[in-house]
Tab-separated table of C-alpha atoms and ligand atoms in Angstrom:
chain	number	residue	atom	x	y	z
A	1	MET	CA	-47.857	-1.422	-38.099
A	2	ALA	CA	-47.537	-1.205	-34.178
A	3	LYS	CA	-44.072	-0.165	-33.054
A	4	SER	CA	-42.261	-3.342	-31.915
A	5	SER	CA	-40.673	-3.521	-28.588
A	6	ALA	CA	-37.173	-4.114	-30.218
A	7	LEU	CA	-34.874	-1.255	-30.180
A	8	LYS	CA	-34.670	0.893	-33.590
A	9	TYR	CA	-31.157	1.450	-34.647
A	10	ASP	CA	-29.981	4.355	-36.657
A	11	ALA	CA	-26.392	4.363	-38.494
A	12	SER	CA	-24.487	5.389	-35.532
A	13	SER	CA	-26.234	2.908	-33.083
A	14	ILE	CA	-25.260	0.109	-35.817
A	15	GLN	CA	-21.659	1.206	-35.674
A	16	VAL	CA	-21.534	0.905	-31.930
A	17	LEU	CA	-23.497	-2.471	-32.112
A	18	GLU	CA	-20.863	-3.757	-34.446
A	19	GLY	CA	-17.956	-2.281	-32.623
A	20	LEU	CA	-18.889	-4.006	-29.237
A	21	GLU	CA	-20.164	-7.286	-31.003
A	22	PRO	CA	-16.943	-9.098	-30.379
A	23	VAL	CA	-17.405	-8.454	-26.591
A	24	ARG	CA	-20.931	-10.011	-26.583
A	25	LYS	CA	-19.699	-12.787	-28.825
A	26	ARG	CA	-16.772	-13.930	-26.660
A	27	PRO	CA	-17.246	-12.239	-23.147
A	28	GLY	CA	-14.709	-14.526	-21.736
A	29	MET	CA	-11.972	-13.105	-23.873
A	30	TYR	CA	-12.528	-9.609	-22.230
A	31	ILE	CA	-13.426	-10.598	-18.591
A	32	GLY	CA	-11.921	-13.938	-18.237
A	33	SER	CA	-15.155	-15.890	-17.675
A	34	THR	CA	-18.904	-15.750	-17.672
A	35	ASP	CA	-19.315	-17.325	-14.219
A	36	GLN	CA	-19.575	-15.392	-10.817
A	37	LYS	CA	-15.939	-14.522	-11.086
A	38	GLY	CA	-16.220	-12.983	-14.406
A	39	LEU	CA	-19.388	-11.211	-13.226
A	40	HIS	CA	-17.530	-9.499	-10.157
A	41	HIS	CA	-14.788	-8.558	-12.894
A	42	LEU	CA	-17.225	-6.046	-14.123
A	43	ILE	CA	-17.175	-4.134	-10.758
A	44	THR	CA	-13.462	-4.132	-10.620
A	45	GLU	CA	-13.011	-2.845	-14.244
A	46	ILE	CA	-15.148	0.210	-13.308
A	47	ILE	CA	-13.525	0.633	-9.709
A	48	ASP	CA	-10.015	0.400	-11.361
A	49	ASN	CA	-10.812	3.543	-13.601
A	50	SER	CA	-11.661	5.424	-10.485
A	51	ILE	CA	-8.565	4.082	-8.854
A	52	ASP	CA	-6.480	5.511	-11.763
A	53	GLU	CA	-8.299	8.860	-11.090
A	54	ALA	CA	-6.941	8.458	-7.458
A	55	LEU	CA	-3.463	7.529	-8.702
A	56	ALA	CA	-3.532	10.625	-10.801
A	57	GLY	CA	-3.979	12.569	-7.697
A	58	TYR	CA	-7.540	13.621	-8.002
A	59	ALA	CA	-10.100	11.198	-6.652
A	60	LYS	CA	-10.088	10.785	-2.918
A	61	HIS	CA	-13.317	8.787	-2.333
A	62	ILE	CA	-14.764	5.956	-4.104
A	63	TRP	CA	-18.361	4.816	-3.272
A	64	VAL	CA	-19.596	1.378	-4.353
A	65	THR	CA	-23.225	0.332	-3.910
A	66	LEU	CA	-25.057	-2.915	-4.709
A	67	HIS	CA	-28.554	-1.787	-5.420
A	68	LYS	CA	-31.901	-3.719	-4.812
A	69	ASP	CA	-32.552	-4.267	-8.472
A	70	GLY	CA	-29.108	-5.899	-9.109
A	71	SER	CA	-27.505	-3.016	-10.483
A	72	VAL	CA	-24.088	-1.696	-8.938
A	73	SER	CA	-22.986	1.965	-8.850
A	74	VAL	CA	-19.477	3.308	-8.483
A	75	THR	CA	-18.983	6.991	-7.850
A	76	ASP	CA	-15.607	8.887	-7.601
A	77	ASP	CA	-14.947	12.610	-6.737
A	78	GLY	CA	-12.157	12.940	-9.535
A	79	ARG	CA	-12.229	15.293	-12.336
A	80	GLY	CA	-14.929	13.515	-14.269
A	81	ILE	CA	-14.513	11.730	-17.434
A	82	PRO	CA	-14.040	14.383	-20.185
A	83	VAL	CA	-17.110	15.294	-22.095
A	84	ASP	CA	-15.740	17.534	-24.655
A	85	LYS	CA	-16.349	16.481	-28.374
A	86	HIS	CA	-13.931	14.798	-30.565
A	87	LYS	CA	-13.517	16.035	-34.108
A	88	SER	CA	-16.020	13.535	-35.221
A	89	GLY	CA	-18.629	15.423	-33.141
A	90	VAL	CA	-19.029	12.419	-30.674
A	91	SER	CA	-18.435	13.363	-26.909
A	92	ALA	CA	-15.160	11.820	-25.266
A	93	LEU	CA	-17.562	10.260	-22.764
A	94	GLU	CA	-19.372	8.348	-25.450
A	95	LEU	CA	-16.196	7.213	-27.049
A	96	THR	CA	-15.024	5.872	-23.659
A	97	MET	CA	-18.298	3.959	-23.132
A	98	THR	CA	-18.728	2.654	-26.604
A	99	LYS	CA	-15.324	2.062	-28.199
A	100	LEU	CA	-13.291	-1.015	-27.598
A	101	HIS	CA	-9.747	0.171	-26.598
A	102	ALA	CA	-7.671	-2.020	-28.890
A	103	GLY	CA	-5.091	-3.931	-27.290
A	104	GLY	CA	-6.407	-2.854	-23.874
A	105	LYS	CA	-4.148	-2.442	-21.010
A	106	PHE	CA	-1.060	-2.900	-23.081
A	107	SER	CA	-1.507	-0.348	-25.904
A	108	GLU	CA	-0.644	3.341	-25.822
A	109	SER	CA	-3.698	5.653	-24.997
A	110	ALA	CA	-4.226	9.461	-24.990
A	111	TYR	CA	-5.783	8.800	-21.560
A	112	LYS	CA	-2.843	6.837	-20.110
A	113	VAL	CA	-2.052	8.370	-16.678
A	114	SER	CA	0.717	7.266	-14.244
A	115	GLY	CA	0.525	3.679	-14.716
A	116	GLY	CA	-3.237	3.588	-15.307
A	117	LEU	CA	-5.316	3.439	-18.370
A	118	HIS	CA	-8.416	5.747	-17.976
A	119	GLY	CA	-11.615	4.421	-19.234
A	120	VAL	CA	-10.228	1.104	-20.374
A	121	GLY	CA	-12.761	-1.638	-19.609
A	122	ALA	CA	-15.814	0.753	-19.253
A	123	SER	CA	-16.976	-0.174	-22.813
A	124	VAL	CA	-16.695	-3.959	-22.023
A	125	VAL	CA	-18.768	-3.400	-18.917
A	126	ASN	CA	-21.213	-1.360	-20.920
A	127	ALA	CA	-21.392	-4.054	-23.650
A	128	LEU	CA	-22.198	-6.830	-21.120
A	129	SER	CA	-24.767	-4.780	-19.312
A	130	ASP	CA	-28.553	-4.840	-19.783
A	131	TRP	CA	-28.423	-1.179	-19.253
A	132	MET	CA	-25.797	1.402	-18.044
A	133	ARG	CA	-25.874	5.222	-17.040
A	134	VAL	CA	-22.906	7.501	-16.476
A	135	GLU	CA	-23.127	10.918	-14.910
A	136	VAL	CA	-20.162	13.233	-15.017
A	137	ARG	CA	-20.124	16.354	-12.772
A	138	ARG	CA	-17.898	19.188	-13.996
A	139	ASP	CA	-18.218	22.723	-15.041
A	140	GLY	CA	-21.037	23.123	-12.606
A	141	LYS	CA	-23.100	20.714	-14.578
A	142	THR	CA	-24.073	17.100	-14.507
A	143	TYR	CA	-23.671	15.571	-17.970
A	144	PHE	CA	-25.074	12.037	-18.413
A	145	GLN	CA	-25.606	9.297	-20.972
A	146	GLU	CA	-27.660	6.005	-20.905
A	147	TYR	CA	-26.899	2.867	-22.786
A	148	LYS	CA	-28.864	-0.384	-23.523
A	149	ARG	CA	-26.572	-3.427	-24.037
A	150	GLY	CA	-23.775	-0.746	-24.706
A	151	VAL	CA	-25.730	1.431	-27.320
A	152	PRO	CA	-26.297	4.873	-26.315
A	153	LYS	CA	-30.045	5.786	-26.054
A	154	ALA	CA	-29.375	9.317	-26.805
A	155	LYS	CA	-26.451	11.787	-27.091
A	156	VAL	CA	-24.812	13.122	-23.898
A	157	GLN	CA	-27.012	15.653	-22.199
A	158	THR	CA	-27.044	17.619	-19.015
A	159	THR	CA	-29.621	17.193	-16.243
A	160	PRO	CA	-30.791	19.344	-13.303
A	161	ASN	CA	-31.636	16.177	-11.461
A	162	PRO	CA	-28.656	13.975	-10.949
A	163	GLN	CA	-29.098	10.379	-9.845
A	164	SER	CA	-25.882	10.350	-8.009
A	165	PRO	CA	-25.651	11.520	-4.438
A	166	LEU	CA	-22.193	12.964	-5.215
A	167	ASN	CA	-21.521	16.039	-3.286
A	168	SER	CA	-18.404	17.249	-4.940
A	169	PRO	CA	-18.115	19.712	-7.814
A	170	THR	CA	-16.426	17.107	-10.037
A	171	GLY	CA	-16.694	13.327	-10.410
A	172	THR	CA	-17.982	10.333	-12.243
A	173	PHE	CA	-21.035	8.083	-11.362
A	174	SER	CA	-21.530	4.782	-13.158
A	175	VAL	CA	-24.414	2.488	-12.717
A	176	PHE	CA	-25.037	-0.765	-14.497
A	177	LYS	CA	-27.093	-3.838	-14.500
A	178	PRO	CA	-25.176	-6.853	-15.857
A	179	ASP	CA	-26.966	-8.618	-18.843
A	180	PRO	CA	-28.329	-11.944	-17.384
A	181	THR	CA	-27.951	-13.594	-20.914
A	182	MET	CA	-24.144	-12.994	-20.753
A	183	PHE	CA	-23.505	-14.732	-17.359
A	184	THR	CA	-24.262	-17.926	-15.783
A	185	THR	CA	-25.315	-15.767	-12.592
A	186	VAL	CA	-25.976	-12.007	-11.796
A	187	ASP	CA	-25.985	-12.400	-8.132
A	188	TRP	CA	-23.581	-10.162	-6.427
A	189	ASP	CA	-21.625	-11.749	-3.576
A	190	TYR	CA	-21.096	-8.968	-0.821
A	191	LYS	CA	-17.987	-10.681	0.663
A	192	THR	CA	-16.256	-10.936	-2.820
A	193	VAL	CA	-17.013	-7.208	-3.478
A	194	GLU	CA	-15.788	-6.312	-0.010
A	195	ASP	CA	-12.490	-8.320	-0.276
A	196	SER	CA	-11.841	-6.806	-3.846
A	197	VAL	CA	-12.417	-3.398	-2.455
A	198	ARG	CA	-10.154	-3.939	0.748
A	199	ASN	CA	-7.396	-5.345	-1.287
A	200	ARG	CA	-7.276	-2.240	-3.444
A	201	ALA	CA	-7.869	0.189	-0.452
A	202	TYR	CA	-4.789	-1.168	1.315
A	203	LEU	CA	-2.546	-0.362	-1.820
A	204	ILE	CA	-3.492	3.278	-1.852
A	205	ALA	CA	-2.744	5.736	0.873
A	206	GLY	CA	-5.381	8.480	1.438
A	207	LEU	CA	-8.104	6.949	-0.707
A	208	HIS	CA	-11.319	6.246	1.026
A	209	PHE	CA	-13.700	3.418	-0.141
A	210	TYR	CA	-17.353	3.220	0.984
A	211	LEU	CA	-19.294	0.003	0.389
A	212	ALA	CA	-22.983	-0.145	0.873
A	213	ASP	CA	-25.383	-3.068	0.225
A	214	GLU	CA	-28.977	-1.697	-0.299
A	215	ARG	CA	-30.202	-5.264	-0.668
A	216	SER	CA	-29.792	-5.739	2.952
A	217	SER	CA	-29.646	-2.182	4.086
A	218	THR	CA	-26.009	-2.765	5.462
A	219	SER	CA	-23.166	-0.360	4.801
A	220	LYS	CA	-19.520	-0.494	5.899
B	301	0RA	C1	-9.112	11.323	-18.796
B	301	0RA	C2	-8.766	12.638	-18.443
B	301	0RA	C3	-9.351	13.253	-17.379
B	301	0RA	C4	-10.095	12.369	-16.376
B	301	0RA	C5	-10.409	11.136	-16.931
B	301	0RA	C6	-9.815	10.584	-17.869
B	301	0RA	C7	-11.228	10.378	-15.723
B	301	0RA	C8	-11.670	9.119	-16.151
B	301	0RA	C9	-12.371	8.408	-15.225
B	301	0RA	C10	-12.998	7.061	-15.192
B	301	0RA	C11	-13.618	6.955	-13.853
B	301	0RA	N1	-13.485	8.105	-13.213
B	301	0RA	C12	-12.618	8.993	-14.010
B	301	0RA	N2	-12.376	10.169	-13.733
B	301	0RA	C13	-11.527	10.867	-14.644
B	301	0RA	C14	-9.128	14.615	-17.004
B	301	0RA	C15	-9.787	15.638	-17.929
B	301	0RA	C16	-9.515	16.932	-17.735
B	301	0RA	O1	-10.098	17.602	-16.763
B	301	0RA	O2	-8.695	17.627	-18.437
């Protein structure tokens, strides 16, 4: 029989699928709404993780880029999401990207740092994305993992050819394309993104934001 175009799932993929199912079933419960406002919430979830890394004293720069294909990338020069293996054998990066953080912002977490909760929200963005890729720069290496609707395509690996333009020895690059079946629109509004970036930038001295819109080749 010909290989179908549908994904083949092994036991661990099915676990991830089941774990993220509540997000895809009731996206509004996690991001407020599935309209353009909810859509933009995806970007703020990812930016807020980088901001937490800035508040922890590490990230100094955050780059946000709206890409031509409708994907968005957020890059920071913080320490990089940890990639070490949990006792289960799964990378901390994979756990961050695939496990719902129960109770979210109000629960205790091993990743809690000075008022921020590292990584919370990333799995929600991942679950609501058609695809996502995360690259982590640390130990002189670039680790990466790719996901399809939240499910890892393979284990965390290293690559000699990073996609991110990060030119710092450490940092995190996340790029995702929202799943059009989860939102009433997947069109980013430059002004909305700009306002949200500006409002955050005002609050944090010494943190520099860069926003680029490759759809129009404008950057600010
Ligand atoms: C937990 C621990 C460490 C870094 C981070 C989280 C981290 C998370 C995000 C999410 C976006 N950017 C990030 N940057 C850092 C520190 C691990 C260590 O070096 O010991």
